[in-house]
PDB file of C-alpha atoms in Angstrom:
ATOM      1  CA  MET E   1      -6.438   4.791  65.742  1.00 37.00           C
ATOM      2  CA  ALA E   2      -3.291   4.155  67.559  1.00 49.00           C
ATOM      3  CA  PRO E   3      -3.644   1.594  70.498  1.00 63.00           C
ATOM      4  CA  SER E   4      -4.347   2.874  74.002  1.00 79.00           C
ATOM      5  CA  LYS E   5      -1.574   2.910  76.488  1.00 83.00           C
ATOM      6  CA  PRO E   6      -2.095   0.497  79.362  1.00 85.00           C
ATOM      7  CA  THR E   7      -3.120   1.308  82.753  1.00 83.00           C
ATOM      8  CA  SER E   8      -1.292   0.104  85.965  1.00 82.00           C
ATOM      9  CA  GLY E   9      -4.191  -2.382  86.438  1.00 86.00           C
ATOM     10  CA  GLU E  10      -3.286  -4.097  83.129  1.00 87.00           C
ATOM     11  CA  LEU E  11       0.062  -4.992  84.367  1.00 91.00           C
ATOM     12  CA  GLN E  12      -0.807  -8.412  85.558  1.00 92.00           C
ATOM     13  CA  HIS E  13       1.909 -10.612  84.219  1.00 93.00           C
ATOM     14  CA  ARG E  14       5.340 -11.004  85.897  1.00 96.00           C
ATOM     15  CA  VAL E  15       8.037 -11.584  83.220  1.00 96.00           C
ATOM     16  CA  ALA E  16      11.779 -12.065  83.190  1.00 96.00           C
ATOM     17  CA  PHE E  17      14.031 -10.991  80.448  1.00 95.00           C
ATOM     18  CA  ASP E  18      16.985 -13.012  79.523  1.00 94.00           C
ATOM     19  CA  GLU E  19      19.903 -12.204  77.445  1.00 92.00           C
ATOM     20  CA  ARG E  20      22.108 -14.579  75.506  1.00 88.00           C
ATOM     21  CA  THR E  21      25.661 -14.584  76.904  1.00 87.00           C
ATOM     22  CA  THR E  22      28.617 -16.629  75.570  1.00 83.00           C
ATOM     23  CA  VAL E  23      30.055 -18.972  78.045  1.00 78.00           C
ATOM     24  CA  ASP E  24      33.377 -20.933  77.760  1.00 78.00           C
ATOM     25  CA  ASP E  25      33.097 -24.545  78.508  1.00 76.00           C
ATOM     26  CA  GLY E  26      36.617 -24.965  79.665  1.00 77.00           C
ATOM     27  CA  LEU E  27      37.523 -27.090  76.337  1.00 78.00           C
ATOM     28  CA  GLY E  28      38.417 -24.092  74.192  1.00 76.00           C
ATOM     29  CA  ASN E  29      34.604 -23.955  73.004  1.00 75.00           C
ATOM     30  CA  SER E  30      32.085 -21.534  73.850  1.00 75.00           C
ATOM     31  CA  GLU E  31      28.319 -21.873  73.878  1.00 76.00           C
ATOM     32  CA  GLY E  32      25.420 -19.405  74.014  1.00 78.00           C
ATOM     33  CA  VAL E  33      23.154 -19.581  77.150  1.00 84.00           C
ATOM     34  CA  PHE E  34      20.385 -17.398  78.162  1.00 89.00           C
ATOM     35  CA  THR E  35      20.913 -15.413  81.384  1.00 90.00           C
ATOM     36  CA  GLU E  36      18.246 -13.698  83.375  1.00 92.00           C
ATOM     37  CA  ARG E  37      18.800  -9.987  83.431  1.00 94.00           C
ATOM     38  CA  PHE E  38      15.757  -8.691  85.381  1.00 94.00           C
ATOM     39  CA  LYS E  39      12.002  -9.353  86.234  1.00 96.00           C
ATOM     40  CA  SER E  40       9.132  -6.811  85.310  1.00 96.00           C
ATOM     41  CA  TRP E  41       5.403  -6.535  85.627  1.00 95.00           C
ATOM     42  CA  ALA E  42       3.884  -6.343  81.826  1.00 95.00           C
ATOM     43  CA  ALA E  43       0.599  -5.850  80.004  1.00 93.00           C
ATOM     44  CA  PHE E  44      -0.010  -8.566  77.248  1.00 91.00           C
ATOM     45  CA  ARG E  45      -2.135  -7.574  74.348  1.00 88.00           C
ATOM     46  CA  SER E  46      -2.692 -10.140  71.506  1.00 80.00           C
ATOM     47  CA  ARG E  47      -1.574  -8.894  68.203  1.00 75.00           C
ATOM     48  CA  GLY E  48      -3.087 -12.263  66.363  1.00 65.00           C
ATOM     49  CA  GLY E  49      -1.439 -15.159  65.208  1.00 55.00           C
ATOM     50  CA  SER E  50      -0.319 -17.326  62.298  1.00 52.00           C
ATOM     51  CA  GLU E  51       0.572 -20.781  61.376  1.00 51.00           C
ATOM     52  CA  ALA E  52       3.614 -22.171  59.788  1.00 49.00           C
ATOM     53  CA  VAL E  53       4.654 -25.635  58.160  1.00 49.00           C
ATOM     54  CA  VAL E  54       7.698 -26.882  59.983  1.00 47.00           C
ATOM     55  CA  ALA E  55       8.950 -30.343  59.424  1.00 45.00           C
ATOM     56  CA  ALA E  56       5.712 -31.224  57.658  1.00 47.00           C
ATOM     57  CA  ARG E  57       3.598 -30.016  60.495  1.00 51.00           C
ATOM     58  CA  LEU E  58       1.476 -27.184  61.199  1.00 48.00           C
ATOM     59  CA  GLU E  59       2.681 -24.847  64.082  1.00 57.00           C
ATOM     60  CA  GLY E  60       0.798 -22.153  65.694  1.00 62.00           C
ATOM     61  CA  ARG E  61       2.578 -18.811  66.493  1.00 68.00           C
ATOM     62  CA  ASN E  62       1.093 -16.266  68.629  1.00 78.00           C
ATOM     63  CA  LEU E  63       2.185 -12.599  68.496  1.00 84.00           C
ATOM     64  CA  LEU E  64       1.892 -10.327  71.826  1.00 87.00           C
ATOM     65  CA  GLY E  65       2.173  -6.676  71.985  1.00 90.00           C
ATOM     66  CA  VAL E  66       3.861  -6.238  75.454  1.00 92.00           C
ATOM     67  CA  TYR E  67       4.101  -3.092  77.509  1.00 94.00           C
ATOM     68  CA  VAL E  68       6.433  -2.565  80.364  1.00 94.00           C
ATOM     69  CA  ARG E  69       7.305   0.406  82.444  1.00 93.00           C
ATOM     70  CA  SER E  70      10.196   2.624  81.143  1.00 93.00           C
ATOM     71  CA  THR E  71      12.956   2.148  83.595  1.00 92.00           C
ATOM     72  CA  ALA E  72      16.701   2.123  83.384  1.00 93.00           C
ATOM     73  CA  GLU E  73      16.551  -1.702  83.069  1.00 93.00           C
ATOM     74  CA  THR E  74      13.690  -1.969  80.585  1.00 92.00           C
ATOM     75  CA  VAL E  75      15.196   0.303  77.938  1.00 92.00           C
ATOM     76  CA  GLN E  76      18.223  -2.139  77.690  1.00 92.00           C
ATOM     77  CA  ILE E  77      15.921  -4.989  76.137  1.00 93.00           C
ATOM     78  CA  LYS E  78      17.118  -5.899  72.655  1.00 92.00           C
ATOM     79  CA  ALA E  79      15.485  -7.624  69.702  1.00 90.00           C
ATOM     80  CA  ASP E  80      17.535 -10.855  70.293  1.00 89.00           C
ATOM     81  CA  TRP E  81      16.660 -11.271  73.972  1.00 93.00           C
ATOM     82  CA  ARG E  82      14.121 -13.745  75.346  1.00 93.00           C
ATOM     83  CA  MET E  83      11.017 -13.074  77.540  1.00 94.00           C
ATOM     84  CA  ARG E  84       9.698 -15.555  79.994  1.00 93.00           C
ATOM     85  CA  ASP E  85       6.300 -15.578  81.723  1.00 93.00           C
ATOM     86  CA  VAL E  86       7.328 -16.351  85.492  1.00 94.00           C
ATOM     87  CA  ARG E  87       3.990 -17.739  86.476  1.00 94.00           C
ATOM     88  CA  THR E  88       3.369 -20.090  83.317  1.00 92.00           C
ATOM     89  CA  GLY E  89       7.016 -20.784  82.260  1.00 90.00           C
ATOM     90  CA  ASP E  90       6.116 -19.761  78.675  1.00 90.00           C
ATOM     91  CA  THR E  91       9.090 -18.400  76.469  1.00 91.00           C
ATOM     92  CA  TYR E  92       8.701 -15.683  73.828  1.00 92.00           C
ATOM     93  CA  ALA E  93      11.197 -14.404  71.446  1.00 91.00           C
ATOM     94  CA  VAL E  94      11.423 -10.605  71.558  1.00 92.00           C
ATOM     95  CA  ARG E  95      11.098  -9.342  67.799  1.00 91.00           C
ATOM     96  CA  ILE E  96      10.737  -5.431  68.093  1.00 88.00           C
ATOM     97  CA  VAL E  97      11.573  -3.136  70.723  1.00 92.00           C
ATOM     98  CA  ASP E  98      10.292   0.409  70.894  1.00 90.00           C
ATOM     99  CA  ALA E  99      11.971   2.413  73.926  1.00 86.00           C
ATOM    100  CA  VAL E 100      11.943   6.107  72.509  1.00 85.00           C
ATOM    101  CA  SER E 101       8.462   6.566  71.203  1.00 85.00           C
ATOM    102  CA  ASP E 102       7.093   6.985  74.751  1.00 85.00           C
ATOM    103  CA  ARG E 103       8.752   7.976  77.818  1.00 88.00           C
ATOM    104  CA  TYR E 104       6.526   6.160  80.139  1.00 91.00           C
ATOM    105  CA  TRP E 105       6.313   2.822  78.282  1.00 92.00           C
ATOM    106  CA  VAL E 106       8.531   0.316  76.454  1.00 93.00           C
ATOM    107  CA  TYR E 107       6.597  -1.559  73.822  1.00 93.00           C
ATOM    108  CA  LEU E 108       7.607  -5.249  72.746  1.00 92.00           C
ATOM    109  CA  GLU E 109       6.523  -7.525  70.264  1.00 91.00           C
ATOM    110  CA  ALA E 110       7.056 -11.024  71.227  1.00 91.00           C
ATOM    111  CA  GLN E 111       6.417 -14.287  69.530  1.00 87.00           C
ATOM    112  CA  THR E 112       5.823 -17.845  70.524  1.00 83.00           C
ATOM    113  CA  GLY E 113       6.726 -20.885  68.438  1.00 69.00           C
ATOM    114  CA  VAL E 114      10.063 -19.556  67.204  1.00 69.00           C
ATOM    115  CA  ALA E 115      13.569 -19.718  68.326  1.00 65.00           C
ATOM    116  CA  PRO E 116      14.807 -16.839  70.482  1.00 61.00           C
TER     117      PRO E 116
END
């Protein structure tokens, strides 16, 4: 059974989407920094979690299914962008973007505990 689409009442999280841009440091080098592109309301749905051993420590990773309304801005989201929860400051690496299956919603899979 396919997951149900969210209702407008489920759009309870204010998120910002950041794109990695290259900035010249003035010394002939360039560095990648995240630049905020836009903010949107989102519905979070837990997709489970996992644990990974990193540097001899166990780290938890949470996978979220995220729905945002399909707009001219949200259809531009790419899998190398970062999503931030504006209220809590939590950052998520965007892993999967589906902007074509539904004309009303953009579906994302975002993960915590990994580098964006």
